[in-house]
């Protein structure tokens, strides 16, 4: 672990300075007030470091204090230590071996968002909403993201035993998962379902996803496609820029794709289509489920609001929060929600996130059915 001294606090103050410059005198006043409170926090940390009865890792105390602040916000605003952020970037690159799930720590519980296509967890039947509560007999409750990586990842071919709580199932579920190299392909299936209907399975919105979909569309049209099924089931999102570019292919120019609304001027935006639509008349069905979130909901919401596609499946996840990433000099990072996004008709699809059921797909459907 790195030593705190004044480095991490200085990083926070740098963020406050940037915020004040960007958002004006009101934020500058707030930044001054926060600065004085942070000085007290720094004094407390130094007193603990010098006088507490046992040796302590002050850096770890600071990380925990930061996470404590974020607990009062939303589930998607998170602080990552330098080690956790580096591991997160490794996951995005896809060059690691693991059990093949995307997850989120919610109220200290490792909750599965999706079992990745073709991965070992999907093969064994893990599903969105499963809570991994033990790994190799050790409680996983309260783990940091870094601790999850330390215990769950390992060389390809090795095994790890996990205990799972599944919503609606009384008994604990036991799985022995053989780790494998995890690679998240943006597109897993491109096929003709019959002589006229093309099918594209899109797993994530990563770099160049829109270009890859365009190539797939052209290939399918050469093979006679006249109608398209776009499968976004289990697609937990990704880069908003790619979601915008993909939606742009199917809508005429000048149409709103999504609006973001926040507390500051820079958080209020309206993204519109260009005149570069390449498939504006192609009849479409979009498949969604509980695992379709964020960027997937931007695409399906825009196509639905403009009566451009028929949306078929289950109630989607309901994530309409926009995060900005703030990097600090010590390698740590803050992912902070700065806005909510709205569909072209003005719908806010974000669900309430109070209570443990937020990441439980079964409970999600129950709540939506009562609205």
Tab-separated table of C-alpha atoms in Angstrom:
chain	number	residue	atom	x	y	z
A	1	UNK	CA	0.000	0.000	0.000
A	2	UNK	CA	1.119	3.511	-0.687
A	3	UNK	CA	1.805	5.986	2.123
A	4	UNK	CA	-0.753	8.756	2.361
A	5	UNK	CA	1.060	11.692	3.970
A	6	UNK	CA	-0.382	14.681	2.085
A	7	UNK	CA	-0.467	13.304	-1.452
A	8	UNK	CA	-4.027	11.942	-1.595
A	9	UNK	CA	-5.490	14.980	0.136
A	10	UNK	CA	-3.650	17.199	-2.288
A	11	UNK	CA	-5.194	15.253	-5.148
A	12	UNK	CA	-8.672	16.001	-3.803
A	13	UNK	CA	-7.793	19.675	-3.513
A	14	UNK	CA	-6.618	19.685	-7.130
A	15	UNK	CA	-10.037	18.346	-8.117
A	16	UNK	CA	-11.745	21.075	-6.111
A	17	UNK	CA	-9.614	23.735	-7.800
A	18	UNK	CA	-10.509	22.402	-11.246
A	19	UNK	CA	-14.196	22.267	-10.301
A	20	UNK	CA	-14.133	25.848	-9.050
A	21	UNK	CA	-12.554	27.076	-12.260
A	22	UNK	CA	-15.043	25.185	-14.405
A	23	UNK	CA	-18.274	25.892	-12.550
A	24	UNK	CA	-17.912	29.380	-11.150
A	25	UNK	CA	-17.897	31.328	-7.874
A	26	UNK	CA	-20.553	29.236	-6.108
A	27	UNK	CA	-18.417	26.120	-6.457
A	28	UNK	CA	-15.341	28.137	-5.509
A	29	UNK	CA	-17.006	29.092	-2.213
A	30	UNK	CA	-17.987	25.481	-1.570
A	31	UNK	CA	-14.446	24.377	-2.408
A	32	UNK	CA	-13.080	26.765	0.208
A	33	UNK	CA	-15.384	25.322	2.853
A	34	UNK	CA	-14.451	21.756	1.917
A	35	UNK	CA	-10.769	22.689	1.999
A	36	UNK	CA	-11.024	23.704	5.658
A	37	UNK	CA	-12.834	20.452	6.530
A	38	UNK	CA	-10.181	18.428	4.705
A	39	UNK	CA	-7.487	20.086	6.782
A	40	UNK	CA	-9.266	18.777	9.888
A	41	UNK	CA	-9.431	15.309	8.300
A	42	UNK	CA	-5.706	15.446	7.570
A	43	UNK	CA	-5.006	16.424	11.189
A	44	UNK	CA	-7.121	13.492	12.407
A	45	UNK	CA	-5.222	11.083	10.167
A	46	UNK	CA	-1.867	12.339	11.432
A	47	UNK	CA	-2.966	12.097	15.085
A	48	UNK	CA	-4.132	8.512	14.520
A	49	UNK	CA	-0.867	7.673	12.776
A	50	UNK	CA	1.209	9.034	15.683
A	51	UNK	CA	-0.816	8.140	18.765
A	52	UNK	CA	-3.197	5.235	18.120
A	53	UNK	CA	-2.534	2.199	20.334
A	54	UNK	CA	-1.807	-0.100	17.347
A	55	UNK	CA	0.008	0.406	14.077
A	56	UNK	CA	-2.391	1.553	11.369
A	57	UNK	CA	-2.255	1.997	7.611
A	58	UNK	CA	-3.284	5.638	7.299
A	59	UNK	CA	-3.635	5.283	3.548
A	60	UNK	CA	-6.219	2.541	4.011
A	61	UNK	CA	-8.064	4.724	6.523
A	62	UNK	CA	-8.228	7.508	3.960
A	63	UNK	CA	-9.537	5.156	1.260
A	64	UNK	CA	-12.243	3.926	3.631
A	65	UNK	CA	-13.161	7.495	4.603
A	66	UNK	CA	-13.514	8.400	0.928
A	67	UNK	CA	-15.768	5.422	0.293
A	68	UNK	CA	-17.803	6.396	3.335
A	69	UNK	CA	-18.522	9.784	1.753
A	70	UNK	CA	-19.634	8.139	-1.495
A	71	UNK	CA	-22.008	5.774	0.313
A	72	UNK	CA	-24.319	8.760	0.740
A	73	UNK	CA	-24.540	9.238	-3.035
A	74	UNK	CA	-25.581	6.642	-5.642
A	75	UNK	CA	-24.355	3.065	-6.225
A	76	UNK	CA	-22.421	4.045	-9.353
A	77	UNK	CA	-20.260	6.777	-7.804
A	78	UNK	CA	-17.114	4.961	-6.707
A	79	UNK	CA	-13.559	5.612	-5.573
A	80	UNK	CA	-10.785	3.273	-6.756
A	81	UNK	CA	-7.373	3.077	-5.161
A	82	UNK	CA	-4.385	3.073	-7.506
A	83	UNK	CA	-4.213	-0.724	-7.337
A	84	UNK	CA	-7.948	-1.123	-7.966
A	85	UNK	CA	-7.908	1.330	-10.858
A	86	UNK	CA	-4.982	-0.481	-12.502
A	87	UNK	CA	-6.851	-3.779	-12.154
A	88	UNK	CA	-9.961	-2.169	-13.645
A	89	UNK	CA	-8.017	-1.027	-16.695
A	90	UNK	CA	-6.621	-4.529	-17.057
A	91	UNK	CA	-10.180	-5.848	-17.142
A	92	UNK	CA	-11.110	-3.401	-19.900
A	93	UNK	CA	-8.137	-4.599	-21.955
A	94	UNK	CA	-9.342	-8.161	-21.536
A	95	UNK	CA	-5.878	-9.635	-20.916
A	96	UNK	CA	-6.582	-11.576	-17.718
A	97	UNK	CA	-7.885	-14.947	-16.560
A	98	UNK	CA	-10.936	-15.118	-14.337
A	99	UNK	CA	-14.416	-16.573	-13.904
A	100	UNK	CA	-16.057	-14.486	-16.645
A	101	UNK	CA	-18.535	-12.207	-14.888
A	102	UNK	CA	-19.113	-8.486	-14.782
A	103	UNK	CA	-19.986	-7.390	-11.262
A	104	UNK	CA	-20.619	-4.486	-8.941
A	105	UNK	CA	-20.060	-4.185	-5.204
A	106	UNK	CA	-23.418	-3.106	-3.781
A	107	UNK	CA	-23.670	-2.579	-0.026
A	108	UNK	CA	-20.468	-4.573	0.289
A	109	UNK	CA	-21.790	-7.605	-1.602
A	110	UNK	CA	-20.217	-8.934	-4.815
A	111	UNK	CA	-23.239	-8.905	-7.136
A	112	UNK	CA	-23.163	-10.393	-10.639
A	113	UNK	CA	-24.392	-8.034	-13.363
A	114	UNK	CA	-23.802	-10.482	-16.197
A	115	UNK	CA	-22.164	-13.830	-16.903
A	116	UNK	CA	-20.055	-13.108	-19.967
A	117	UNK	CA	-20.889	-14.854	-23.224
A	118	UNK	CA	-18.894	-18.065	-23.611
A	119	UNK	CA	-17.273	-17.741	-20.174
A	120	UNK	CA	-16.984	-20.416	-17.481
A	121	UNK	CA	-19.594	-18.839	-15.193
A	122	UNK	CA	-22.198	-18.713	-17.949
A	123	UNK	CA	-21.532	-22.373	-18.744
A	124	UNK	CA	-22.272	-23.298	-15.114
A	125	UNK	CA	-25.458	-21.229	-14.943
A	126	UNK	CA	-24.506	-18.122	-12.965
A	127	UNK	CA	-26.911	-15.319	-13.754
A	128	UNK	CA	-27.455	-11.580	-13.183
A	129	UNK	CA	-28.444	-10.845	-9.596
A	130	UNK	CA	-26.462	-13.720	-8.075
A	131	UNK	CA	-24.537	-12.658	-4.963
A	132	UNK	CA	-21.138	-14.281	-4.420
A	133	UNK	CA	-20.847	-14.349	-0.629
A	134	UNK	CA	-17.926	-16.758	-0.156
A	135	UNK	CA	-14.794	-17.583	-2.138
A	136	UNK	CA	-12.859	-20.694	-1.094
A	137	UNK	CA	-14.804	-20.759	2.174
A	138	UNK	CA	-13.847	-17.178	3.038
A	139	UNK	CA	-16.530	-14.527	3.403
A	140	UNK	CA	-16.527	-12.047	0.524
A	141	UNK	CA	-18.830	-9.586	2.289
A	142	UNK	CA	-17.228	-6.154	2.488
A	143	UNK	CA	-14.420	-6.877	0.039
A	144	UNK	CA	-12.947	-4.080	-2.019
A	145	UNK	CA	-12.701	-4.464	-5.797
A	146	UNK	CA	-8.985	-5.146	-5.366
A	147	UNK	CA	-9.713	-7.975	-2.926
A	148	UNK	CA	-12.202	-9.484	-5.363
A	149	UNK	CA	-9.554	-9.530	-8.087
A	150	UNK	CA	-6.980	-11.023	-5.716
A	151	UNK	CA	-9.234	-13.934	-4.752
A	152	UNK	CA	-11.242	-14.585	-7.917
A	153	UNK	CA	-8.619	-14.193	-10.617
A	154	UNK	CA	-5.815	-16.637	-11.221
A	155	UNK	CA	-4.032	-18.646	-13.901
A	156	UNK	CA	-6.224	-20.109	-16.637
A	157	UNK	CA	-7.147	-23.707	-15.858
A	158	UNK	CA	-7.131	-23.318	-12.079
A	159	UNK	CA	-10.316	-23.714	-10.065
A	160	UNK	CA	-12.070	-21.537	-7.525
A	161	UNK	CA	-15.005	-22.491	-5.268
A	162	UNK	CA	-17.714	-19.885	-4.711
A	163	UNK	CA	-20.902	-19.769	-2.661
A	164	UNK	CA	-23.840	-17.916	-4.189
A	165	UNK	CA	-27.094	-16.471	-2.877
A	166	UNK	CA	-29.725	-16.334	-5.630
A	167	UNK	CA	-32.855	-14.194	-5.209
A	168	UNK	CA	-35.893	-16.449	-4.817
A	169	UNK	CA	-33.812	-19.531	-3.923
A	170	UNK	CA	-33.633	-20.475	-0.240
A	171	UNK	CA	-30.535	-22.679	-0.191
A	172	UNK	CA	-26.985	-21.533	-0.856
A	173	UNK	CA	-25.600	-22.554	-4.254
A	174	UNK	CA	-22.087	-23.972	-4.589
A	175	UNK	CA	-20.038	-23.653	-7.783
A	176	UNK	CA	-16.560	-24.813	-8.711
A	177	UNK	CA	-15.454	-22.573	-11.576
A	178	UNK	CA	-12.465	-23.263	-13.796
A	179	UNK	CA	-10.789	-19.961	-14.605
A	180	UNK	CA	-10.196	-19.139	-18.257
A	181	UNK	CA	-8.829	-16.278	-20.327
A	182	UNK	CA	-11.544	-13.644	-20.472
A	183	UNK	CA	-12.040	-11.747	-23.686
A	184	UNK	CA	-15.121	-9.612	-24.193
A	185	UNK	CA	-15.903	-9.532	-27.907
A	186	UNK	CA	-18.193	-6.660	-28.869
A	187	UNK	CA	-20.029	-8.876	-31.363
A	188	UNK	CA	-20.359	-12.594	-30.683
A	189	UNK	CA	-22.812	-13.665	-33.392
A	190	UNK	CA	-23.545	-12.433	-36.921
A	191	UNK	CA	-25.953	-14.723	-38.757
A	192	UNK	CA	-28.937	-15.026	-41.077
A	193	UNK	CA	-31.955	-16.481	-39.237
A	194	UNK	CA	-33.650	-17.171	-42.554
A	195	UNK	CA	-33.421	-15.856	-46.101
A	196	UNK	CA	-34.414	-12.310	-45.092
A	197	UNK	CA	-33.753	-11.788	-41.361
A	198	UNK	CA	-30.274	-10.916	-40.131
A	199	UNK	CA	-29.145	-11.273	-36.526
A	200	UNK	CA	-26.406	-9.443	-34.573
A	201	UNK	CA	-25.564	-10.260	-30.946
A	202	UNK	CA	-23.892	-7.206	-29.385
A	203	UNK	CA	-22.274	-7.836	-25.991
A	204	UNK	CA	-20.755	-4.461	-25.107
A	205	UNK	CA	-20.068	-0.955	-26.397
A	206	UNK	CA	-16.291	-0.817	-26.651
A	207	UNK	CA	-13.977	1.087	-28.963
A	208	UNK	CA	-14.929	0.703	-32.653
A	209	UNK	CA	-18.164	-1.145	-31.824
A	210	UNK	CA	-20.147	1.059	-34.215
A	211	UNK	CA	-17.703	0.339	-37.056
A	212	UNK	CA	-17.849	-3.388	-36.314
A	213	UNK	CA	-21.653	-3.333	-36.408
A	214	UNK	CA	-21.546	-1.453	-39.712
A	215	UNK	CA	-19.315	-4.131	-41.210
A	216	UNK	CA	-21.655	-6.838	-39.912
A	217	UNK	CA	-24.660	-5.038	-41.411
A	218	UNK	CA	-22.974	-4.783	-44.791
A	219	UNK	CA	-22.050	-8.478	-44.703
A	220	UNK	CA	-25.635	-9.428	-43.863
A	221	UNK	CA	-27.046	-7.237	-46.627
A	222	UNK	CA	-24.805	-8.962	-49.137
A	223	UNK	CA	-26.362	-12.226	-47.923
A	224	UNK	CA	-29.874	-10.896	-48.557
A	225	UNK	CA	-30.893	-9.310	-45.237
A	226	UNK	CA	-34.085	-7.235	-45.420
A	227	UNK	CA	-34.908	-7.137	-41.689
A	228	UNK	CA	-32.670	-7.045	-38.603
A	229	UNK	CA	-32.774	-8.476	-35.098
A	230	UNK	CA	-30.337	-6.572	-32.856
A	231	UNK	CA	-29.745	-8.534	-29.664
A	232	UNK	CA	-28.750	-6.393	-26.654
A	233	UNK	CA	-29.609	-8.977	-23.998
A	234	UNK	CA	-26.956	-9.047	-21.300
A	235	UNK	CA	-25.247	-5.975	-22.751
A	236	UNK	CA	-24.379	-3.934	-19.673
A	237	UNK	CA	-23.292	-0.857	-21.622
A	238	UNK	CA	-19.915	0.717	-22.264
A	239	UNK	CA	-18.884	3.797	-24.205
A	240	UNK	CA	-21.713	6.268	-24.736
A	241	UNK	CA	-19.973	7.592	-27.865
A	242	UNK	CA	-20.370	4.179	-29.492
A	243	UNK	CA	-24.036	3.973	-28.487
A	244	UNK	CA	-24.617	7.358	-30.129
A	245	UNK	CA	-22.814	6.350	-33.320
A	246	UNK	CA	-24.745	3.093	-33.517
A	247	UNK	CA	-28.124	4.785	-33.028
A	248	UNK	CA	-27.170	7.376	-35.647
A	249	UNK	CA	-27.069	4.628	-38.279
A	250	UNK	CA	-30.791	3.930	-37.962
A	251	UNK	CA	-32.325	7.415	-37.548
A	252	UNK	CA	-32.706	10.382	-39.897
A	253	UNK	CA	-30.612	13.480	-39.207
A	254	UNK	CA	-31.571	16.081	-36.616
A	255	UNK	CA	-33.288	13.731	-34.172
A	256	UNK	CA	-32.487	13.720	-30.448
A	257	UNK	CA	-30.856	10.472	-29.305
A	258	UNK	CA	-30.444	11.289	-25.627
A	259	UNK	CA	-30.362	14.280	-23.294
A	260	UNK	CA	-28.328	14.580	-20.112
A	261	UNK	CA	-29.404	16.833	-17.263
A	262	UNK	CA	-27.316	17.705	-14.248
A	263	UNK	CA	-26.656	20.441	-11.714
A	264	UNK	CA	-24.099	22.302	-13.818
A	265	UNK	CA	-24.167	23.749	-17.313
A	266	UNK	CA	-21.569	21.333	-18.680
A	267	UNK	CA	-23.687	18.368	-17.557
A	268	UNK	CA	-26.678	19.468	-19.643
A	269	UNK	CA	-26.369	18.184	-23.192
A	270	UNK	CA	-28.517	17.085	-26.111
A	271	UNK	CA	-27.053	14.520	-28.496
A	272	UNK	CA	-28.599	14.491	-31.960
A	273	UNK	CA	-28.258	12.371	-35.067
A	274	UNK	CA	-26.260	13.495	-38.085
A	275	UNK	CA	-27.078	13.109	-41.768
A	276	UNK	CA	-24.788	10.083	-41.960
A	277	UNK	CA	-27.576	7.544	-41.380
A	278	UNK	CA	-26.789	4.418	-43.381
A	279	UNK	CA	-29.760	2.164	-42.582
A	280	UNK	CA	-32.744	4.485	-41.938
A	281	UNK	CA	-35.369	2.203	-43.506
A	282	UNK	CA	-34.207	-1.207	-42.268
A	283	UNK	CA	-37.040	-2.844	-40.245
A	284	UNK	CA	-35.733	-3.780	-36.793
A	285	UNK	CA	-36.465	-5.733	-33.661
A	286	UNK	CA	-34.289	-5.055	-30.598
A	287	UNK	CA	-34.052	-7.767	-27.939
A	288	UNK	CA	-33.455	-6.674	-24.319
A	289	UNK	CA	-33.522	-8.221	-20.854
A	290	UNK	CA	-32.717	-7.404	-17.229
A	291	UNK	CA	-29.011	-7.329	-18.072
A	292	UNK	CA	-29.414	-4.627	-20.741
A	293	UNK	CA	-28.177	-1.419	-19.130
A	294	UNK	CA	-26.846	2.083	-19.691
A	295	UNK	CA	-25.634	2.404	-23.304
A	296	UNK	CA	-27.972	-0.438	-24.323
A	297	UNK	CA	-30.872	1.517	-22.860
A	298	UNK	CA	-29.799	4.652	-24.720
A	299	UNK	CA	-29.967	2.768	-28.030
A	300	UNK	CA	-33.205	0.901	-27.350
A	301	UNK	CA	-34.853	3.958	-25.772
A	302	UNK	CA	-34.110	6.206	-28.750
A	303	UNK	CA	-35.213	3.624	-31.318
A	304	UNK	CA	-38.396	3.016	-29.333
A	305	UNK	CA	-39.269	6.684	-28.841
A	306	UNK	CA	-38.858	7.411	-32.560
A	307	UNK	CA	-40.948	4.322	-33.459
A	308	UNK	CA	-37.928	3.035	-35.324
A	309	UNK	CA	-37.787	-0.457	-33.807
A	310	UNK	CA	-39.923	-2.919	-31.887
A	311	UNK	CA	-38.417	-3.584	-28.444
A	312	UNK	CA	-38.970	-7.168	-27.284
A	313	UNK	CA	-38.015	-8.884	-24.022
A	314	UNK	CA	-37.902	-8.009	-20.338
A	315	UNK	CA	-37.738	-4.783	-18.363
A	316	UNK	CA	-34.188	-3.470	-18.722
A	317	UNK	CA	-31.837	-2.744	-15.830
A	318	UNK	CA	-32.719	0.935	-15.427
A	319	UNK	CA	-29.375	2.750	-15.254
A	320	UNK	CA	-29.615	6.340	-16.419
A	321	UNK	CA	-26.738	7.885	-14.484
A	322	UNK	CA	-23.776	9.480	-16.249
A	323	UNK	CA	-20.356	9.168	-14.598
A	324	UNK	CA	-17.330	11.377	-15.129
A	325	UNK	CA	-13.877	10.040	-14.332
A	326	UNK	CA	-11.445	12.076	-12.239
A	327	UNK	CA	-7.856	10.805	-12.048
A	328	UNK	CA	-5.492	11.729	-9.222
A	329	UNK	CA	-1.713	12.017	-9.157
A	330	UNK	CA	-1.293	8.972	-6.928
A	331	UNK	CA	-2.994	6.751	-9.525
A	332	UNK	CA	-6.373	6.555	-7.800
A	333	UNK	CA	-9.598	7.624	-9.495
A	334	UNK	CA	-13.092	8.862	-8.716
A	335	UNK	CA	-16.059	7.849	-10.862
A	336	UNK	CA	-18.702	10.463	-10.017
A	337	UNK	CA	-22.275	10.709	-11.278
A	338	UNK	CA	-22.697	14.167	-12.803
A	339	UNK	CA	-25.988	13.831	-14.703
A	340	UNK	CA	-29.002	11.691	-15.570
A	341	UNK	CA	-29.904	10.858	-19.104
A	342	UNK	CA	-33.356	11.018	-20.662
A	343	UNK	CA	-34.774	9.392	-23.788
A	344	UNK	CA	-35.985	11.604	-26.681
A	345	UNK	CA	-39.529	11.690	-25.262
A	346	UNK	CA	-38.192	12.827	-21.889
A	347	UNK	CA	-38.376	9.491	-20.084
A	348	UNK	CA	-36.060	8.900	-17.141
A	349	UNK	CA	-35.473	5.155	-16.932
A	350	UNK	CA	-33.320	5.231	-13.784
A	351	UNK	CA	-34.804	3.078	-11.052
A	352	UNK	CA	-34.721	3.970	-7.394
A	353	UNK	CA	-31.539	2.639	-5.839
A	354	UNK	CA	-32.479	2.473	-2.197
A	355	UNK	CA	-32.244	-0.991	-0.719
A	356	UNK	CA	-30.507	-4.244	-1.518
A	357	UNK	CA	-32.877	-5.113	-4.356
A	358	UNK	CA	-31.346	-2.545	-6.733
A	359	UNK	CA	-29.034	-5.114	-8.319
A	360	UNK	CA	-31.460	-8.025	-8.029
A	361	UNK	CA	-33.131	-8.540	-11.431
A	362	UNK	CA	-36.042	-10.525	-9.988
A	363	UNK	CA	-36.926	-7.704	-7.609
A	364	UNK	CA	-36.497	-5.208	-10.447
A	365	UNK	CA	-39.287	-6.802	-12.472
A	366	UNK	CA	-41.551	-7.059	-9.441
A	367	UNK	CA	-41.211	-3.366	-8.698
A	368	UNK	CA	-41.727	-2.255	-12.295
A	369	UNK	CA	-44.878	-4.377	-12.611
A	370	UNK	CA	-46.434	-2.349	-9.765
A	371	UNK	CA	-45.777	1.055	-11.359
